[in-house]
Amino acid sequence: METIHLTSDTLNNFASEVSEATGQDMVRCYQCGNCTAGCPYTEFFDYPVSQIMRMIQTGQREKALSSKAIWLCATCETCSTRCPCEIDVADVMDGLRNIAYREKRFTEKDIRTFYEAFLTSLRNHGRIFELEIIARYNLKSGHLLTDADLGPKVMKQLHFLPKRIKGRENVARIVKRFMEKR
Amino acid sequence: MIEQEYAYYSGCSLEGTASSYDRSIRLILKALGVTLREPDDWSCCGSTPAHAMDHLLAGALAARNLAIVERMETATLTTPCPACLSAFKKAHARATEDRAFKDEVNQLLDIPYEGGVKAKSTLQVIYEDVGLEAVASKVTTVLPDLKAACYYGCILSRPPRLAAFDDPENPISMDRLLAACGVEVCDFAFKTECCGAAFGVPKKEMVLRLTHKVLTMVEDCGANCVVVACPLCQQNLDLRQAQVNRAMGSSFSIPILYFSEVLGLAFGYTPEELGLDKHIVSTDALIRSRRSKEAEETVSTVKEKVKKSAAQGTAGKSGNAPGPEDTASATKEA
């Protein structure tokens, strides 16, 4: 079993960083496991969400930020709804993703590819264009046939040209200013 | 009290795969006397990809729209999409609770957001502002074959302090609206279980497993259709139902309707007007038996008379569907 040496540094630094990013108080978690018990994604996670919470408390930054769990969380809010300490656990998971994003740690590459395809479409047109997102995802991820089986069925639901808004430059500027800031 | 006018943000999905949600919402709100004004040149709320990347980017993409609405005459924004709603509520809460966050957001925007927009789901507007009585008064058509499982999805009423609507574990607003339209509602245990959300493309196996669980529970509770309020839930359950069947060896053929489509049918709109032809799992068989309320009442009156003359004075329930009061006792009080 892995031994972790807890010092005041490991105990404080990462927890403070996450608190700063999310406004949530990590000290309040007493490991009751209610978040994990209700989480629909536990069966897919490498570490259950209550263990991620404990990693934050014990300063295991590397392990938490390189986990698959932070990417596979769908922000369904079950954990946040049921936490007896009123910690917004889903927001903590989101905060960890934000930090991982800044440090370019992408443990789940396909999810990242999908998110970026979405945001590219948003930046280009101001609104998203579903057909473009799937095309871009399939090319970039190398999974060329994703959802090809839906093709004929989904055709009646899709539109074939993007809905370009007048203010798309304005939306692109939001993204540009954000990128410069980060 | 009915507020006559709302800023209506349909969201990107409702322009594409969920167009029947948009059409049915517009029709029923018009029938209910509510005016919807579309914010000029609205943009995407940012949704999951933006908040996964950065709260500041998510806040700014959502706040661009809040700033547009803030400059309209109506202060209340309504959206049928729970993901857009959540983006707006989170951006608004962060901006109003954290001055530094608001300043940072406004540095990214061309038009600043001051913090004055209240956002509500369109379900909440219909349930709370319009009310069950007004909805019931518009019903002209009965839908005798529907046995509905109301599926709210994960974020419509959660987390409770942010959503501030209905019950986070056992929501009842859709159940009651449907009951007010005379639709039979089943006791469904997975009202707020997650369908797999936005992972349909990059993590399909996860979505198919979660959706399979939801559909299994739908069958187990005796329902023959699912009624939803979220375009992503609808997409995962309807568009991906054949994928679920292939991956999990099941044979579901369960129509997935938006609550607004059911209300629209009950108000007498045709399936074509509502856009039901856009569905993947056909709704035809389910709604074939719909008939006008008057015809239904005549039929049940005749039945009643026959019953009475056959067994004198036997008190029996008419074939009529339950009113709102009946369901109120059947479901948990809010």
PDB file of C-alpha atoms in Angstrom, chain B residues 132-327:
ATOM      1  CA  LEU B 132     -52.642  23.962 -13.486  1.00  0.00           C
ATOM      2  CA  GLU B 133     -56.112  25.465 -13.670  1.00  0.00           C
ATOM      3  CA  ALA B 134     -55.339  27.576 -16.750  1.00  0.00           C
ATOM      4  CA  VAL B 135     -53.707  24.553 -18.388  1.00  0.00           C
ATOM      5  CA  ALA B 136     -56.692  22.301 -17.597  1.00  0.00           C
ATOM      6  CA  SER B 137     -59.070  24.907 -19.044  1.00  0.00           C
ATOM      7  CA  LYS B 138     -57.390  24.625 -22.465  1.00  0.00           C
ATOM      8  CA  VAL B 139     -57.735  20.860 -22.747  1.00  0.00           C
ATOM      9  CA  THR B 140     -59.921  19.800 -25.667  1.00  0.00           C
ATOM     10  CA  THR B 141     -58.513  16.354 -26.401  1.00  0.00           C
ATOM     11  CA  VAL B 142     -58.047  13.213 -24.344  1.00  0.00           C
ATOM     12  CA  LEU B 143     -55.126  10.827 -24.786  1.00  0.00           C
ATOM     13  CA  PRO B 144     -56.468   7.553 -23.392  1.00  0.00           C
ATOM     14  CA  ASP B 145     -53.527   5.294 -24.322  1.00  0.00           C
ATOM     15  CA  LEU B 146     -50.726   7.249 -22.667  1.00  0.00           C
ATOM     16  CA  LYS B 147     -49.138   5.794 -19.543  1.00  0.00           C
ATOM     17  CA  ALA B 148     -46.394   8.304 -18.911  1.00  0.00           C
ATOM     18  CA  ALA B 149     -43.145   8.106 -16.944  1.00  0.00           C
ATOM     19  CA  CYS B 150     -42.146  11.704 -16.224  1.00  0.00           C
ATOM     20  CA  TYR B 151     -38.380  11.973 -16.534  1.00  0.00           C
ATOM     21  CA  TYR B 152     -36.972  15.273 -15.288  1.00  0.00           C
ATOM     22  CA  GLY B 153     -33.290  14.543 -15.792  1.00  0.00           C
ATOM     23  CA  CYS B 154     -30.502  15.634 -13.522  1.00  0.00           C
ATOM     24  CA  ILE B 155     -30.321  19.435 -13.466  1.00  0.00           C
ATOM     25  CA  LEU B 156     -33.853  20.782 -13.833  1.00  0.00           C
ATOM     26  CA  SER B 157     -34.390  20.896 -10.069  1.00  0.00           C
ATOM     27  CA  ARG B 158     -30.809  20.435  -8.834  1.00  0.00           C
ATOM     28  CA  PRO B 159     -28.786  21.488  -6.992  1.00  0.00           C
ATOM     29  CA  PRO B 160     -31.773  22.786  -5.007  1.00  0.00           C
ATOM     30  CA  ARG B 161     -30.326  26.116  -3.824  1.00  0.00           C
ATOM     31  CA  LEU B 162     -29.478  27.082  -7.395  1.00  0.00           C
ATOM     32  CA  ALA B 163     -32.490  25.578  -9.211  1.00  0.00           C
ATOM     33  CA  ALA B 164     -35.022  26.811  -6.618  1.00  0.00           C
ATOM     34  CA  PHE B 165     -37.777  24.829  -8.296  1.00  0.00           C
ATOM     35  CA  ASP B 166     -39.770  21.701  -7.466  1.00  0.00           C
ATOM     36  CA  ASP B 167     -38.296  18.861  -5.369  1.00  0.00           C
ATOM     37  CA  PRO B 168     -34.681  17.822  -6.074  1.00  0.00           C
ATOM     38  CA  GLU B 169     -35.302  14.110  -5.455  1.00  0.00           C
ATOM     39  CA  ASN B 170     -38.967  13.681  -6.350  1.00  0.00           C
ATOM     40  CA  PRO B 171     -40.076  16.463  -8.677  1.00  0.00           C
ATOM     41  CA  ILE B 172     -43.800  16.520  -9.470  1.00  0.00           C
ATOM     42  CA  SER B 173     -44.422  19.513 -11.759  1.00  0.00           C
ATOM     43  CA  MET B 174     -44.627  17.511 -14.999  1.00  0.00           C
ATOM     44  CA  ASP B 175     -46.644  14.747 -13.325  1.00  0.00           C
ATOM     45  CA  ARG B 176     -49.236  17.308 -12.277  1.00  0.00           C
ATOM     46  CA  LEU B 177     -49.322  19.160 -15.592  1.00  0.00           C
ATOM     47  CA  LEU B 178     -49.952  15.885 -17.408  1.00  0.00           C
ATOM     48  CA  ALA B 179     -52.595  14.849 -14.905  1.00  0.00           C
ATOM     49  CA  ALA B 180     -54.294  18.214 -15.424  1.00  0.00           C
ATOM     50  CA  CYS B 181     -54.547  17.190 -19.087  1.00  0.00           C
ATOM     51  CA  GLY B 182     -56.127  13.881 -18.090  1.00  0.00           C
ATOM     52  CA  VAL B 183     -53.032  11.802 -18.873  1.00  0.00           C
ATOM     53  CA  GLU B 184     -52.286   8.730 -16.773  1.00  0.00           C
ATOM     54  CA  VAL B 185     -48.978   9.163 -14.941  1.00  0.00           C
ATOM     55  CA  CYS B 186     -46.968   6.209 -13.590  1.00  0.00           C
ATOM     56  CA  ASP B 187     -44.990   6.116 -10.376  1.00  0.00           C
ATOM     57  CA  PHE B 188     -41.465   6.335 -11.775  1.00  0.00           C
ATOM     58  CA  ALA B 189     -38.431   5.916  -9.521  1.00  0.00           C
ATOM     59  CA  PHE B 190     -35.754   7.273 -11.883  1.00  0.00           C
ATOM     60  CA  LYS B 191     -37.116  10.796 -12.321  1.00  0.00           C
ATOM     61  CA  THR B 192     -33.739  12.448 -11.764  1.00  0.00           C
ATOM     62  CA  GLU B 193     -31.232   9.693 -12.649  1.00  0.00           C
ATOM     63  CA  CYS B 194     -28.664  10.829 -15.201  1.00  0.00           C
ATOM     64  CA  CYS B 195     -29.031   9.627 -18.825  1.00  0.00           C
ATOM     65  CA  GLY B 196     -25.338  10.145 -19.659  1.00  0.00           C
ATOM     66  CA  ALA B 197     -25.744  13.811 -20.593  1.00  0.00           C
ATOM     67  CA  ALA B 198     -23.306  15.223 -23.145  1.00  0.00           C
ATOM     68  CA  PHE B 199     -21.155  12.086 -23.431  1.00  0.00           C
ATOM     69  CA  GLY B 200     -23.160  10.485 -26.269  1.00  0.00           C
ATOM     70  CA  VAL B 201     -20.430  11.140 -28.804  1.00  0.00           C
ATOM     71  CA  PRO B 202     -17.118  10.744 -26.899  1.00  0.00           C
ATOM     72  CA  LYS B 203     -18.165   8.075 -24.322  1.00  0.00           C
ATOM     73  CA  LYS B 204     -21.010   6.260 -25.972  1.00  0.00           C
ATOM     74  CA  GLU B 205     -20.705   3.040 -23.924  1.00  0.00           C
ATOM     75  CA  MET B 206     -21.339   5.020 -20.751  1.00  0.00           C
ATOM     76  CA  VAL B 207     -24.454   6.719 -22.142  1.00  0.00           C
ATOM     77  CA  LEU B 208     -25.863   3.461 -23.493  1.00  0.00           C
ATOM     78  CA  ARG B 209     -25.502   1.757 -20.101  1.00  0.00           C
ATOM     79  CA  LEU B 210     -27.113   4.619 -18.182  1.00  0.00           C
ATOM     80  CA  THR B 211     -29.893   5.072 -20.726  1.00  0.00           C
ATOM     81  CA  HIS B 212     -30.558   1.321 -20.646  1.00  0.00           C
ATOM     82  CA  LYS B 213     -31.090   1.553 -16.881  1.00  0.00           C
ATOM     83  CA  VAL B 214     -33.566   4.406 -17.306  1.00  0.00           C
ATOM     84  CA  LEU B 215     -35.537   2.622 -20.047  1.00  0.00           C
ATOM     85  CA  THR B 216     -35.615  -0.601 -18.011  1.00  0.00           C
ATOM     86  CA  MET B 217     -37.138   1.291 -15.091  1.00  0.00           C
ATOM     87  CA  VAL B 218     -39.665   2.894 -17.460  1.00  0.00           C
ATOM     88  CA  GLU B 219     -40.889  -0.551 -18.503  1.00  0.00           C
ATOM     89  CA  ASP B 220     -40.848  -1.841 -14.938  1.00  0.00           C
ATOM     90  CA  CYS B 221     -43.145   0.942 -13.734  1.00  0.00           C
ATOM     91  CA  GLY B 222     -45.754   0.061 -16.369  1.00  0.00           C
ATOM     92  CA  ALA B 223     -45.295   3.143 -18.544  1.00  0.00           C
ATOM     93  CA  ASN B 224     -45.511   3.036 -22.346  1.00  0.00           C
ATOM     94  CA  CYS B 225     -43.838   6.375 -23.008  1.00  0.00           C
ATOM     95  CA  VAL B 226     -41.397   8.779 -21.387  1.00  0.00           C
ATOM     96  CA  VAL B 227     -42.186  12.471 -21.018  1.00  0.00           C
ATOM     97  CA  VAL B 228     -39.153  14.767 -20.770  1.00  0.00           C
ATOM     98  CA  ALA B 229     -38.209  18.434 -20.424  1.00  0.00           C
ATOM     99  CA  CYS B 230     -34.593  18.232 -21.677  1.00  0.00           C
ATOM    100  CA  PRO B 231     -33.369  18.030 -25.292  1.00  0.00           C
ATOM    101  CA  LEU B 232     -30.341  15.984 -24.269  1.00  0.00           C
ATOM    102  CA  CYS B 233     -32.440  13.438 -22.331  1.00  0.00           C
ATOM    103  CA  GLN B 234     -34.755  13.210 -25.346  1.00  0.00           C
ATOM    104  CA  GLN B 235     -31.833  12.682 -27.690  1.00  0.00           C
ATOM    105  CA  ASN B 236     -30.175  10.001 -25.577  1.00  0.00           C
ATOM    106  CA  LEU B 237     -33.437   8.112 -25.007  1.00  0.00           C
ATOM    107  CA  ASP B 238     -34.956   8.475 -28.480  1.00  0.00           C
ATOM    108  CA  LEU B 239     -32.171   8.851 -31.044  1.00  0.00           C
ATOM    109  CA  ARG B 240     -29.905   6.396 -29.217  1.00  0.00           C
ATOM    110  CA  GLN B 241     -32.598   3.842 -28.336  1.00  0.00           C
ATOM    111  CA  ALA B 242     -31.620   1.582 -31.249  1.00  0.00           C
ATOM    112  CA  GLN B 243     -27.965   1.829 -30.156  1.00  0.00           C
ATOM    113  CA  VAL B 244     -29.020   0.838 -26.616  1.00  0.00           C
ATOM    114  CA  ASN B 245     -30.896  -2.159 -27.985  1.00  0.00           C
ATOM    115  CA  ARG B 246     -27.894  -3.289 -30.039  1.00  0.00           C
ATOM    116  CA  ALA B 247     -25.351  -2.798 -27.245  1.00  0.00           C
ATOM    117  CA  MET B 248     -27.428  -4.200 -24.382  1.00  0.00           C
ATOM    118  CA  GLY B 249     -29.484  -6.864 -26.172  1.00  0.00           C
ATOM    119  CA  SER B 250     -32.769  -5.142 -25.298  1.00  0.00           C
ATOM    120  CA  SER B 251     -35.768  -4.517 -27.549  1.00  0.00           C
ATOM    121  CA  PHE B 252     -37.206  -1.229 -26.353  1.00  0.00           C
ATOM    122  CA  SER B 253     -39.580   0.677 -28.560  1.00  0.00           C
ATOM    123  CA  ILE B 254     -40.648   3.470 -26.240  1.00  0.00           C
ATOM    124  CA  PRO B 255     -41.739   6.870 -27.597  1.00  0.00           C
ATOM    125  CA  ILE B 256     -40.011   9.814 -25.859  1.00  0.00           C
ATOM    126  CA  LEU B 257     -42.173  12.961 -25.829  1.00  0.00           C
ATOM    127  CA  TYR B 258     -41.536  16.489 -24.642  1.00  0.00           C
ATOM    128  CA  PHE B 259     -44.059  17.553 -21.985  1.00  0.00           C
ATOM    129  CA  SER B 260     -44.995  20.460 -24.251  1.00  0.00           C
ATOM    130  CA  GLU B 261     -45.897  18.040 -27.057  1.00  0.00           C
ATOM    131  CA  VAL B 262     -48.262  16.182 -24.726  1.00  0.00           C
ATOM    132  CA  LEU B 263     -49.837  19.471 -23.612  1.00  0.00           C
ATOM    133  CA  GLY B 264     -50.064  20.493 -27.279  1.00  0.00           C
ATOM    134  CA  LEU B 265     -51.898  17.292 -28.191  1.00  0.00           C
ATOM    135  CA  ALA B 266     -54.245  17.795 -25.235  1.00  0.00           C
ATOM    136  CA  PHE B 267     -54.897  21.376 -26.416  1.00  0.00           C
ATOM    137  CA  GLY B 268     -55.983  19.955 -29.772  1.00  0.00           C
ATOM    138  CA  TYR B 269     -52.928  20.644 -31.955  1.00  0.00           C
ATOM    139  CA  THR B 270     -52.130  18.037 -34.593  1.00  0.00           C
ATOM    140  CA  PRO B 271     -48.980  15.895 -34.499  1.00  0.00           C
ATOM    141  CA  GLU B 272     -47.831  17.691 -37.681  1.00  0.00           C
ATOM    142  CA  GLU B 273     -48.235  21.141 -36.108  1.00  0.00           C
ATOM    143  CA  LEU B 274     -46.235  19.986 -33.096  1.00  0.00           C
ATOM    144  CA  GLY B 275     -43.489  18.364 -35.167  1.00  0.00           C
ATOM    145  CA  LEU B 276     -43.967  14.817 -33.880  1.00  0.00           C
ATOM    146  CA  ASP B 277     -42.784  13.460 -37.240  1.00  0.00           C
ATOM    147  CA  LYS B 278     -39.256  14.435 -36.113  1.00  0.00           C
ATOM    148  CA  HIS B 279     -39.215  11.687 -33.510  1.00  0.00           C
ATOM    149  CA  ILE B 280     -37.137   8.582 -34.116  1.00  0.00           C
ATOM    150  CA  VAL B 281     -39.315   6.097 -32.185  1.00  0.00           C
ATOM    151  CA  SER B 282     -42.744   6.675 -33.698  1.00  0.00           C
ATOM    152  CA  THR B 283     -45.481   8.181 -31.535  1.00  0.00           C
ATOM    153  CA  ASP B 284     -48.262   7.207 -33.988  1.00  0.00           C
ATOM    154  CA  ALA B 285     -49.645   4.118 -32.219  1.00  0.00           C
ATOM    155  CA  LEU B 286     -49.564   5.858 -28.855  1.00  0.00           C
ATOM    156  CA  ILE B 287     -51.710   8.824 -29.903  1.00  0.00           C
ATOM    157  CA  ARG B 288     -53.942   7.170 -32.497  1.00  0.00           C
ATOM    158  CA  SER B 289     -56.804   6.793 -30.010  1.00  0.00           C
ATOM    159  CA  ARG B 290     -56.904  10.492 -29.067  1.00  0.00           C
ATOM    160  CA  ARG B 291     -60.343  12.038 -29.351  1.00  0.00           C
ATOM    161  CA  SER B 292     -62.115  15.215 -28.454  1.00  0.00           C
ATOM    162  CA  LYS B 293     -63.061  15.724 -24.841  1.00  0.00           C
ATOM    163  CA  GLU B 294     -66.741  16.196 -25.758  1.00  0.00           C
ATOM    164  CA  ALA B 295     -66.787  12.874 -27.588  1.00  0.00           C
ATOM    165  CA  GLU B 296     -65.086  11.253 -24.626  1.00  0.00           C
ATOM    166  CA  GLU B 297     -67.645  12.774 -22.256  1.00  0.00           C
ATOM    167  CA  THR B 298     -70.520  11.595 -24.434  1.00  0.00           C
ATOM    168  CA  VAL B 299     -69.041   8.103 -24.515  1.00  0.00           C
ATOM    169  CA  SER B 300     -68.598   8.026 -20.769  1.00  0.00           C
ATOM    170  CA  THR B 301     -72.084   9.444 -20.162  1.00  0.00           C
ATOM    171  CA  VAL B 302     -73.575   6.731 -22.327  1.00  0.00           C
ATOM    172  CA  LYS B 303     -71.462   4.115 -20.566  1.00  0.00           C
ATOM    173  CA  GLU B 304     -72.606   5.495 -17.246  1.00  0.00           C
ATOM    174  CA  LYS B 305     -76.245   5.336 -18.273  1.00  0.00           C
ATOM    175  CA  VAL B 306     -75.861   1.768 -19.490  1.00  0.00           C
ATOM    176  CA  LYS B 307     -74.137   0.847 -16.261  1.00  0.00           C
ATOM    177  CA  LYS B 308     -76.859   2.505 -14.213  1.00  0.00           C
ATOM    178  CA  SER B 309     -79.668   0.821 -16.000  1.00  0.00           C
ATOM    179  CA  ALA B 310     -77.902  -2.538 -15.810  1.00  0.00           C
ATOM    180  CA  ALA B 311     -77.202  -2.401 -12.117  1.00  0.00           C
ATOM    181  CA  GLN B 312     -79.442   0.193 -10.567  1.00  0.00           C
ATOM    182  CA  GLY B 313     -77.680   2.736  -8.409  1.00  0.00           C
ATOM    183  CA  THR B 314     -74.210   1.183  -8.653  1.00  0.00           C
ATOM    184  CA  ALA B 315     -71.716   3.955  -8.102  1.00  0.00           C
ATOM    185  CA  GLY B 316     -68.711   3.644 -10.391  1.00  0.00           C
ATOM    186  CA  LYS B 317     -65.963   5.852 -11.643  1.00  0.00           C
ATOM    187  CA  SER B 318     -66.618   7.393 -15.016  1.00  0.00           C
ATOM    188  CA  GLY B 319     -64.141   6.817 -17.818  1.00  0.00           C
ATOM    189  CA  ASN B 320     -62.951  10.365 -17.396  1.00  0.00           C
ATOM    190  CA  ALA B 321     -59.361  11.038 -16.622  1.00  0.00           C
ATOM    191  CA  PRO B 322     -58.371  12.374 -13.200  1.00  0.00           C
ATOM    192  CA  GLY B 323     -58.288  16.111 -12.555  1.00  0.00           C
ATOM    193  CA  PRO B 324     -55.426  17.874 -10.790  1.00  0.00           C
ATOM    194  CA  GLU B 325     -56.879  17.138  -7.339  1.00  0.00           C
ATOM    195  CA  ASP B 326     -56.796  13.402  -7.944  1.00  0.00           C
ATOM    196  CA  THR B 327     -53.105  13.435  -8.720  1.00  0.00           C
TER     197      THR B 327
END
